[in-house]
mmCIF file of C-alpha atoms in Angstrom:
data_model
loop_
_atom_site.group_PDB
_atom_site.id
_atom_site.type_symbol
_atom_site.label_atom_id
_atom_site.label_comp_id
_atom_site.label_asym_id
_atom_site.label_seq_id
_atom_site.Cartn_x
_atom_site.Cartn_y
_atom_site.Cartn_z
ATOM 1 C CA MET A 15 -4.805 -8.392 27.336
ATOM 2 C CA SER A 16 -5.530 -4.923 28.792
ATOM 3 C CA ALA A 17 -2.388 -5.121 30.919
ATOM 4 C CA ALA A 18 -0.415 -6.114 27.853
ATOM 5 C CA LYS A 19 -1.626 -3.093 25.931
ATOM 6 C CA THR A 20 -0.794 -0.777 28.819
ATOM 7 C CA LEU A 21 2.842 -1.760 28.766
ATOM 8 C CA LEU A 22 3.589 -2.918 25.247
ATOM 9 C CA PHE A 23 2.090 0.123 23.657
ATOM 10 C CA SER A 24 3.486 2.732 26.055
ATOM 11 C CA PRO A 25 5.824 5.208 24.365
ATOM 12 C CA SER A 26 8.171 4.851 27.346
ATOM 13 C CA ILE A 27 8.594 1.194 26.470
ATOM 14 C CA LEU A 28 9.195 1.674 22.756
ATOM 15 C CA LYS A 29 11.190 4.869 22.417
ATOM 16 C CA SER A 30 14.704 4.811 21.008
ATOM 17 C CA PRO A 31 17.638 4.520 23.424
ATOM 18 C CA THR A 32 19.403 7.684 24.509
ATOM 19 C CA PRO A 33 22.958 7.590 23.088
ATOM 20 C CA LYS A 34 24.364 9.616 26.015
ATOM 21 C CA SER A 35 23.937 6.809 28.594
ATOM 22 C CA PRO A 36 27.451 5.346 28.949
ATOM 23 C CA LYS A 37 26.557 3.066 31.873
ATOM 24 C CA PRO A 38 23.174 1.384 31.439
ATOM 25 C CA SER A 39 21.360 0.515 34.647
ATOM 26 C CA ARG A 40 18.057 -1.112 35.567
ATOM 27 C CA PHE A 41 16.304 2.210 34.996
ATOM 28 C CA THR A 42 17.975 3.454 31.815
ATOM 29 C CA PRO A 43 17.686 2.334 28.177
ATOM 30 C CA THR A 44 19.956 -0.560 27.207
ATOM 31 C CA ARG A 45 21.014 -1.712 23.771
ATOM 32 C CA ILE A 46 21.712 -5.386 23.282
ATOM 33 C CA ARG A 47 23.526 -6.622 20.197
ATOM 34 C CA SER A 48 23.595 -10.216 19.006
ATOM 35 C CA SER A 49 25.794 -11.307 16.122
ATOM 36 C CA SER A 50 25.172 -14.080 13.601
ATOM 37 C CA SER A 51 27.131 -15.233 10.578
ATOM 38 C CA SER A 52 24.819 -13.299 8.269
ATOM 39 C CA SER A 53 24.063 -10.067 10.076
ATOM 40 C CA GLN A 54 24.164 -8.106 13.284
ATOM 41 C CA GLN A 55 20.796 -7.397 14.851
ATOM 42 C CA THR A 56 20.091 -4.624 17.286
ATOM 43 C CA LEU A 57 17.517 -5.014 20.046
ATOM 44 C CA THR A 58 16.470 -1.915 21.927
ATOM 45 C CA GLN A 59 14.958 -2.426 25.360
ATOM 46 C CA THR A 60 13.715 0.296 27.651
ATOM 47 C CA LEU A 61 12.820 -0.399 31.252
ATOM 48 C CA SER A 62 9.925 1.419 32.840
ATOM 49 C CA THR A 63 8.566 2.009 36.280
ATOM 50 C CA THR A 64 5.955 -0.707 35.726
ATOM 51 C CA PRO A 65 6.261 -3.405 38.420
ATOM 52 C CA ALA A 66 8.479 -6.304 37.412
ATOM 53 C CA LYS A 67 5.733 -8.913 37.910
ATOM 54 C CA THR A 68 3.460 -7.006 35.540
ATOM 55 C CA ARG A 69 6.198 -6.835 32.900
ATOM 56 C CA VAL A 70 6.820 -10.575 33.175
ATOM 57 C CA LYS A 71 3.097 -11.326 32.878
ATOM 58 C CA ILE A 72 2.813 -9.176 29.757
ATOM 59 C CA LEU A 73 5.799 -10.829 28.106
ATOM 60 C CA SER A 74 4.424 -14.281 28.845
ATOM 61 C CA GLU A 75 1.067 -13.342 27.303
ATOM 62 C CA ALA A 76 2.802 -12.074 24.160
ATOM 63 C CA LEU A 77 4.868 -15.265 23.805
ATOM 64 C CA PRO A 78 2.330 -17.284 21.743
ATOM 65 C CA PHE A 79 2.074 -14.456 19.209
ATOM 66 C CA ILE A 80 5.860 -14.095 19.026
ATOM 67 C CA GLN A 81 6.230 -17.846 18.505
ATOM 68 C CA ARG A 82 3.585 -17.822 15.796
ATOM 69 C CA PHE A 83 5.076 -15.010 13.726
ATOM 70 C CA ARG A 84 8.809 -15.320 14.402
ATOM 71 C CA GLY A 85 10.602 -15.894 11.103
ATOM 72 C CA LYS A 86 7.455 -15.088 9.080
ATOM 73 C CA THR A 87 7.203 -12.318 6.492
ATOM 74 C CA VAL A 88 4.760 -9.486 7.193
ATOM 75 C CA VAL A 89 4.118 -6.787 4.562
ATOM 76 C CA VAL A 90 2.943 -3.431 5.939
ATOM 77 C CA LYS A 91 1.432 -0.722 3.751
ATOM 78 C CA TYR A 92 1.933 2.693 5.336
ATOM 79 C CA GLY A 93 -0.208 5.730 4.607
ATOM 80 C CA GLY A 94 -3.146 7.818 5.741
ATOM 81 C CA ALA A 95 -3.306 9.490 9.151
ATOM 82 C CA ALA A 96 -0.332 7.507 10.409
ATOM 83 C CA MET A 97 1.795 9.253 7.782
ATOM 84 C CA LYS A 98 0.486 12.776 8.451
ATOM 85 C CA SER A 99 0.837 12.793 12.249
ATOM 86 C CA GLU A 100 4.368 12.886 13.692
ATOM 87 C CA ALA A 101 3.184 11.130 16.860
ATOM 88 C CA LEU A 102 1.532 8.308 14.922
ATOM 89 C CA GLN A 103 4.536 8.103 12.615
ATOM 90 C CA ALA A 104 6.807 7.589 15.639
ATOM 91 C CA SER A 105 4.402 4.926 16.902
ATOM 92 C CA VAL A 106 4.498 3.016 13.604
ATOM 93 C CA ILE A 107 8.287 3.156 13.391
ATOM 94 C CA ALA A 108 8.649 1.935 16.977
ATOM 95 C CA ASP A 109 6.262 -0.934 16.245
ATOM 96 C CA LEU A 110 8.227 -1.954 13.144
ATOM 97 C CA VAL A 111 11.512 -2.005 15.014
ATOM 98 C CA LEU A 112 10.083 -4.001 17.911
ATOM 99 C CA LEU A 113 8.506 -6.560 15.571
ATOM 100 C CA SER A 114 11.769 -6.857 13.666
ATOM 101 C CA CYS A 115 13.688 -7.366 16.903
ATOM 102 C CA ILE A 116 11.493 -10.281 17.967
ATOM 103 C CA GLY A 117 12.084 -12.034 14.668
ATOM 104 C CA LEU A 118 9.392 -10.951 12.213
ATOM 105 C CA ARG A 119 10.558 -10.274 8.665
ATOM 106 C CA ILE A 120 9.099 -6.858 7.908
ATOM 107 C CA VAL A 121 8.632 -5.359 4.436
ATOM 108 C CA PHE A 122 7.409 -1.750 4.467
ATOM 109 C CA VAL A 123 5.557 -0.307 1.442
ATOM 110 C CA HIS A 124 4.527 3.349 1.347
ATOM 111 C CA GLY A 125 2.810 5.990 -0.717
ATOM 112 C CA GLY A 126 2.841 9.672 0.151
ATOM 113 C CA GLY A 127 -0.205 11.464 -1.172
ATOM 114 C CA PRO A 128 -0.231 14.403 1.284
ATOM 115 C CA GLU A 129 3.454 15.124 0.665
ATOM 116 C CA ILE A 130 2.929 14.973 -3.096
ATOM 117 C CA ASN A 131 0.027 17.422 -2.808
ATOM 118 C CA GLN A 132 2.178 19.875 -0.854
ATOM 119 C CA TRP A 133 4.913 19.904 -3.487
ATOM 120 C CA LEU A 134 2.507 20.146 -6.395
ATOM 121 C CA ASN A 135 0.901 23.147 -4.703
ATOM 122 C CA ARG A 136 4.309 24.752 -4.183
ATOM 123 C CA LEU A 137 5.027 24.388 -7.883
ATOM 124 C CA GLY A 138 1.606 25.597 -8.947
ATOM 125 C CA ILE A 139 0.533 22.236 -10.424
ATOM 126 C CA GLN A 140 -3.146 21.426 -9.956
ATOM 127 C CA SER A 141 -3.999 18.032 -8.413
ATOM 128 C CA SER A 142 -6.900 16.099 -9.902
ATOM 129 C CA PHE A 143 -8.293 12.639 -9.215
ATOM 130 C CA LEU A 144 -10.423 10.109 -11.062
ATOM 131 C CA ASN A 145 -12.107 7.328 -9.062
ATOM 132 C CA GLY A 146 -9.659 7.894 -6.229
ATOM 133 C CA LEU A 147 -6.565 7.731 -8.462
ATOM 134 C CA ARG A 148 -4.294 10.710 -9.073
ATOM 135 C CA VAL A 149 -4.310 11.924 -12.669
ATOM 136 C CA THR A 150 -0.589 11.869 -13.454
ATOM 137 C CA ASP A 151 0.757 13.780 -16.443
ATOM 138 C CA ALA A 152 4.489 13.976 -17.213
ATOM 139 C CA SER A 153 5.128 16.932 -14.885
ATOM 140 C CA THR A 154 3.187 15.330 -12.040
ATOM 141 C CA MET A 155 4.988 12.009 -12.534
ATOM 142 C CA GLU A 156 8.318 13.773 -12.137
ATOM 143 C CA ILE A 157 7.185 15.267 -8.818
ATOM 144 C CA VAL A 158 5.735 11.937 -7.650
ATOM 145 C CA SER A 159 9.077 10.219 -8.242
ATOM 146 C CA MET A 160 11.075 12.978 -6.564
ATOM 147 C CA VAL A 161 8.840 13.099 -3.491
ATOM 148 C CA LEU A 162 8.215 9.390 -2.949
ATOM 149 C CA VAL A 163 11.646 8.034 -3.855
ATOM 150 C CA GLY A 164 13.910 10.930 -2.929
ATOM 151 C CA LYS A 165 12.171 12.447 0.088
ATOM 152 C CA VAL A 166 9.544 10.282 1.809
ATOM 153 C CA ASN A 167 11.429 7.019 1.317
ATOM 154 C CA LYS A 168 14.731 8.303 2.692
ATOM 155 C CA HIS A 169 12.992 10.034 5.593
ATOM 156 C CA LEU A 170 11.391 6.737 6.641
ATOM 157 C CA VAL A 171 14.671 4.864 6.259
ATOM 158 C CA GLY A 172 16.352 7.420 8.513
ATOM 159 C CA LEU A 173 13.645 7.098 11.167
ATOM 160 C CA ILE A 174 13.883 3.297 11.222
ATOM 161 C CA ASN A 175 17.675 3.394 11.428
ATOM 162 C CA LYS A 176 17.518 5.931 14.238
ATOM 163 C CA ALA A 177 15.104 3.692 16.152
ATOM 164 C CA GLY A 178 17.598 0.833 16.150
ATOM 165 C CA ALA A 179 16.827 -1.374 13.129
ATOM 166 C CA THR A 180 18.495 -1.253 9.708
ATOM 167 C CA ALA A 181 16.361 -0.203 6.745
ATOM 168 C CA VAL A 182 17.139 -0.201 3.024
ATOM 169 C CA GLY A 183 15.307 2.304 0.808
ATOM 170 C CA LEU A 184 14.069 1.092 -2.576
ATOM 171 C CA CYS A 185 11.356 1.749 -5.122
ATOM 172 C CA GLY A 186 9.570 -0.604 -7.481
ATOM 173 C CA THR A 187 12.032 0.197 -10.262
ATOM 174 C CA ASP A 188 15.052 -1.038 -8.275
ATOM 175 C CA GLY A 189 15.938 -4.598 -9.216
ATOM 176 C CA ARG A 190 12.721 -4.694 -11.276
ATOM 177 C CA ILE A 191 10.810 -5.384 -8.063
ATOM 178 C CA PHE A 192 7.717 -4.231 -9.962
ATOM 179 C CA THR A 193 7.337 -4.085 -13.723
ATOM 180 C CA ALA A 194 4.508 -1.728 -14.612
ATOM 181 C CA VAL A 195 2.084 -1.455 -17.491
ATOM 182 C CA PRO A 196 -0.210 1.501 -18.230
ATOM 183 C CA SER A 197 -3.607 1.565 -16.592
ATOM 184 C CA PRO A 198 -6.528 0.586 -18.878
ATOM 185 C CA ASN A 199 -7.694 4.199 -18.383
ATOM 186 C CA ALA A 200 -4.324 5.647 -19.392
ATOM 187 C CA ASP A 201 -5.973 8.121 -21.740
ATOM 188 C CA GLN A 202 -7.633 9.718 -18.675
ATOM 189 C CA LEU A 203 -5.166 8.903 -15.884
ATOM 190 C CA GLY A 204 -1.858 9.436 -17.678
ATOM 191 C CA PHE A 205 1.133 7.716 -16.060
ATOM 192 C CA VAL A 206 -0.836 5.667 -13.549
ATOM 193 C CA GLY A 207 0.282 2.078 -13.809
ATOM 194 C CA GLU A 208 -0.663 -1.426 -12.849
ATOM 195 C CA ILE A 209 1.737 -4.191 -11.839
ATOM 196 C CA ALA A 210 2.466 -6.722 -14.563
ATOM 197 C CA SER A 211 5.057 -8.748 -12.655
ATOM 198 C CA VAL A 212 6.953 -8.888 -9.359
ATOM 199 C CA ASP A 213 10.580 -9.960 -8.857
ATOM 200 C CA THR A 214 11.608 -10.502 -5.219
ATOM 201 C CA SER A 215 15.189 -11.630 -5.870
ATOM 202 C CA VAL A 216 16.596 -8.331 -4.542
ATOM 203 C CA LEU A 217 14.363 -8.379 -1.471
ATOM 204 C CA GLU A 218 14.727 -11.966 -0.278
ATOM 205 C CA PRO A 219 18.362 -11.773 0.910
ATOM 206 C CA LEU A 220 17.674 -8.435 2.622
ATOM 207 C CA VAL A 221 14.700 -9.814 4.527
ATOM 208 C CA LYS A 222 16.549 -13.026 5.394
ATOM 209 C CA ASP A 223 19.455 -11.036 6.856
ATOM 210 C CA GLY A 224 17.227 -8.931 9.093
ATOM 211 C CA TYR A 225 17.030 -5.713 7.094
ATOM 212 C CA ILE A 226 13.742 -3.838 6.662
ATOM 213 C CA PRO A 227 13.131 -2.987 2.979
ATOM 214 C CA VAL A 228 11.261 0.310 2.602
ATOM 215 C CA ILE A 229 9.653 0.435 -0.842
ATOM 216 C CA ALA A 230 8.161 3.477 -2.582
ATOM 217 C CA SER A 231 5.232 2.739 -4.895
ATOM 218 C CA VAL A 232 6.839 3.919 -8.137
ATOM 219 C CA ALA A 233 7.673 1.462 -10.927
ATOM 220 C CA ALA A 234 8.749 1.442 -14.583
ATOM 221 C CA ASP A 235 7.708 -0.451 -17.674
ATOM 222 C CA GLY A 236 10.019 -2.287 -20.063
ATOM 223 C CA THR A 237 11.065 0.964 -21.757
ATOM 224 C CA GLY A 238 12.002 2.684 -18.501
ATOM 225 C CA GLN A 239 8.929 4.929 -18.345
ATOM 226 C CA SER A 240 7.974 5.567 -14.710
ATOM 227 C CA TYR A 241 4.456 5.042 -13.391
ATOM 228 C CA ASN A 242 2.610 5.996 -10.246
ATOM 229 C CA ILE A 243 1.388 2.777 -8.571
ATOM 230 C CA ASN A 244 -1.341 2.543 -5.930
ATOM 231 C CA ALA A 245 0.471 1.648 -2.687
ATOM 232 C CA ASP A 246 -2.246 -0.777 -1.511
ATOM 233 C CA THR A 247 -1.966 -2.668 -4.790
ATOM 234 C CA ALA A 248 1.835 -2.703 -4.570
ATOM 235 C CA ALA A 249 1.751 -4.084 -1.016
ATOM 236 C CA GLY A 250 -0.763 -6.786 -1.918
ATOM 237 C CA GLU A 251 1.172 -7.963 -4.976
ATOM 238 C CA LEU A 252 4.420 -7.989 -3.011
ATOM 239 C CA ALA A 253 2.886 -9.932 -0.116
ATOM 240 C CA ALA A 254 1.698 -12.584 -2.554
ATOM 241 C CA ALA A 255 5.062 -12.837 -4.313
ATOM 242 C CA LEU A 256 6.918 -13.178 -0.994
ATOM 243 C CA GLY A 257 4.481 -15.750 0.390
ATOM 244 C CA ALA A 258 3.810 -13.456 3.352
ATOM 245 C CA GLU A 259 2.068 -14.628 6.482
ATOM 246 C CA LYS A 260 0.237 -11.317 6.877
ATOM 247 C CA LEU A 261 -0.621 -8.242 4.852
ATOM 248 C CA LEU A 262 -1.402 -5.157 6.949
ATOM 249 C CA LEU A 263 -2.979 -2.047 5.389
ATOM 250 C CA LEU A 264 -2.862 1.045 7.607
ATOM 251 C CA THR A 265 -5.924 3.198 6.881
ATOM 252 C CA ASP A 266 -7.926 6.160 8.201
ATOM 253 C CA VAL A 267 -10.917 4.025 9.198
ATOM 254 C CA ALA A 268 -11.592 1.473 11.935
ATOM 255 C CA GLY A 269 -11.837 -1.364 9.409
ATOM 256 C CA ILE A 270 -14.821 -2.990 7.706
ATOM 257 C CA LEU A 271 -18.083 -1.876 9.321
ATOM 258 C CA GLU A 272 -21.318 -3.860 9.326
ATOM 259 C CA ASP A 273 -23.050 -0.484 9.174
ATOM 260 C CA LYS A 274 -20.912 2.175 7.501
ATOM 261 C CA ASP A 275 -22.658 4.868 9.551
ATOM 262 C CA ASP A 276 -21.974 3.134 12.884
ATOM 263 C CA PRO A 277 -18.314 3.159 13.977
ATOM 264 C CA GLY A 278 -19.204 0.649 16.678
ATOM 265 C CA SER A 279 -20.205 -2.012 14.138
ATOM 266 C CA LEU A 280 -16.616 -3.073 13.383
ATOM 267 C CA VAL A 281 -16.268 -6.546 11.889
ATOM 268 C CA LYS A 282 -13.253 -8.003 13.709
ATOM 269 C CA GLU A 283 -12.779 -11.058 11.502
ATOM 270 C CA ILE A 284 -14.356 -12.232 8.262
ATOM 271 C CA ASP A 285 -13.655 -14.828 5.594
ATOM 272 C CA LEU A 286 -13.749 -14.415 1.828
ATOM 273 C CA GLY A 287 -17.336 -15.608 1.602
ATOM 274 C CA GLY A 288 -18.424 -13.018 4.139
ATOM 275 C CA VAL A 289 -16.579 -10.284 2.267
ATOM 276 C CA ARG A 290 -18.331 -11.186 -0.979
ATOM 277 C CA ARG A 291 -21.714 -11.116 0.724
ATOM 278 C CA MET A 292 -21.023 -7.678 2.229
ATOM 279 C CA MET A 293 -19.923 -6.359 -1.157
ATOM 280 C CA ASP A 294 -23.070 -7.770 -2.810
ATOM 281 C CA ASP A 295 -25.179 -6.119 -0.085
ATOM 282 C CA GLY A 296 -23.457 -2.779 -0.631
ATOM 283 C CA LYS A 297 -21.997 -2.708 2.895
ATOM 284 C CA ILE A 298 -18.482 -2.455 1.491
ATOM 285 C CA ALA A 299 -18.477 0.579 -0.765
ATOM 286 C CA GLY A 300 -16.546 3.666 -1.832
ATOM 287 C CA GLY A 301 -12.880 3.856 -0.889
ATOM 288 C CA MET A 302 -13.053 0.581 1.021
ATOM 289 C CA ILE A 303 -13.681 -1.432 -2.169
ATOM 290 C CA PRO A 304 -10.130 -1.202 -3.603
ATOM 291 C CA LYS A 305 -8.583 -1.985 -0.200
ATOM 292 C CA VAL A 306 -10.780 -5.038 0.315
ATOM 293 C CA SER A 307 -10.218 -6.142 -3.288
ATOM 294 C CA CYS A 308 -6.466 -5.860 -2.739
ATOM 295 C CA CYS A 309 -6.739 -8.096 0.348
ATOM 296 C CA VAL A 310 -8.942 -10.633 -1.440
ATOM 297 C CA LYS A 311 -6.501 -10.837 -4.344
ATOM 298 C CA ALA A 312 -3.535 -11.334 -2.004
ATOM 299 C CA LEU A 313 -5.348 -14.093 -0.109
ATOM 300 C CA GLY A 314 -6.181 -15.778 -3.397
ATOM 301 C CA LYS A 315 -2.457 -15.860 -4.177
ATOM 302 C CA GLY A 316 -1.448 -17.513 -0.922
ATOM 303 C CA VAL A 317 -1.153 -14.828 1.753
ATOM 304 C CA LYS A 318 -2.491 -16.333 5.012
ATOM 305 C CA THR A 319 -4.350 -13.306 6.413
ATOM 306 C CA ALA A 320 -4.887 -9.688 5.373
ATOM 307 C CA SER A 321 -5.915 -6.962 7.802
ATOM 308 C CA ILE A 322 -7.290 -3.474 7.277
ATOM 309 C CA ILE A 323 -6.284 -1.704 10.465
ATOM 310 C CA ASP A 324 -6.927 1.686 12.010
ATOM 311 C CA GLY A 325 -3.748 3.723 11.561
ATOM 312 C CA ARG A 326 -5.191 6.423 13.827
ATOM 313 C CA LEU A 327 -4.679 4.176 16.857
ATOM 314 C CA ASP A 328 -1.439 4.449 18.778
ATOM 315 C CA HIS A 329 0.687 1.326 18.172
ATOM 316 C CA SER A 330 -1.959 -0.242 15.951
ATOM 317 C CA LEU A 331 0.598 -2.660 14.455
ATOM 318 C CA LEU A 332 1.398 -4.167 17.845
ATOM 319 C CA LEU A 333 -2.273 -4.395 18.702
ATOM 320 C CA GLU A 334 -2.893 -6.312 15.484
ATOM 321 C CA VAL A 335 0.076 -8.683 15.671
ATOM 322 C CA LEU A 336 0.706 -9.250 19.394
ATOM 323 C CA THR A 337 -2.806 -9.328 20.855
ATOM 324 C CA ASP A 338 -5.989 -11.257 20.172
ATOM 325 C CA GLU A 339 -7.968 -8.005 20.181
ATOM 326 C CA GLY A 340 -6.504 -6.612 16.975
ATOM 327 C CA ALA A 341 -6.826 -3.083 15.596
ATOM 328 C CA GLY A 342 -9.206 -3.470 12.685
ATOM 329 C CA THR A 343 -10.617 -6.184 10.421
ATOM 330 C CA MET A 344 -8.754 -9.396 9.640
ATOM 331 C CA ILE A 345 -9.762 -11.169 6.424
ATOM 332 C CA THR A 346 -8.943 -14.866 6.220
ATOM 333 C CA GLY A 347 -8.762 -17.146 3.229
#
């Protein structure tokens, strides 16, 4: 699949079309629109200087993966390095649009820790964490909501729309997608919540009609009190409720390592029994535990596969979905 990666993951292949091209040719970006009774889908194609025979070979190699996932729901949790780097951010957005164009039903869940930190610092509010979770008092919760829902979410929606798909920005409070309850450690963590229930009735028609829901990890309880929700947890719960084919967690690590001190010891694929053994042996530890636990819980609720993938890799989503090489660790049920 090395040839496939060379072409499929080249920025020249995936970049947005240039609006100023009034007469598309074989060597300029073209935009193809196809209408259906439910929605209008936009497919952006960019030709490159790669030889035609190579392009055809790559497309034929990708066909089995496209056939497998076309029409299936894939939940992507976005965060980490891929959120902090503009280049990686562009790569992720391009991947989402391409996957949507070939028929995958994408649901995009995001956090925004670095952005929240920046705004708290601007306002002179000290950030503090307990076991990896942000301690969230009333003032911090207000900033979390403003940044995630009002800034990060709308920025991502704009990027996806600009790239040629159609995104809809939401948060867990909208349509009661998530109903939150206080964390068991609420006396220490403040307004950090857990998910009590998930309602996908708002999302299902959007996904069916080809839109990409972009969901910020903020939710409210029955009284309307807002809570900060861990984005990995939100993505896992949503994947289970939607009956997703895949759950993809973008992270700052290569995946699950057999030896945490050896980056070359990546475990490409593992089942639930193997995960439990690695956890018992202490090979899965620290910040990887909640991510793996999230995947295990989602698989237990019916998600087919869950992958922890390296968001530092260019076009890691395409590598994971459209090649047999992958971009991290896939956990199977």
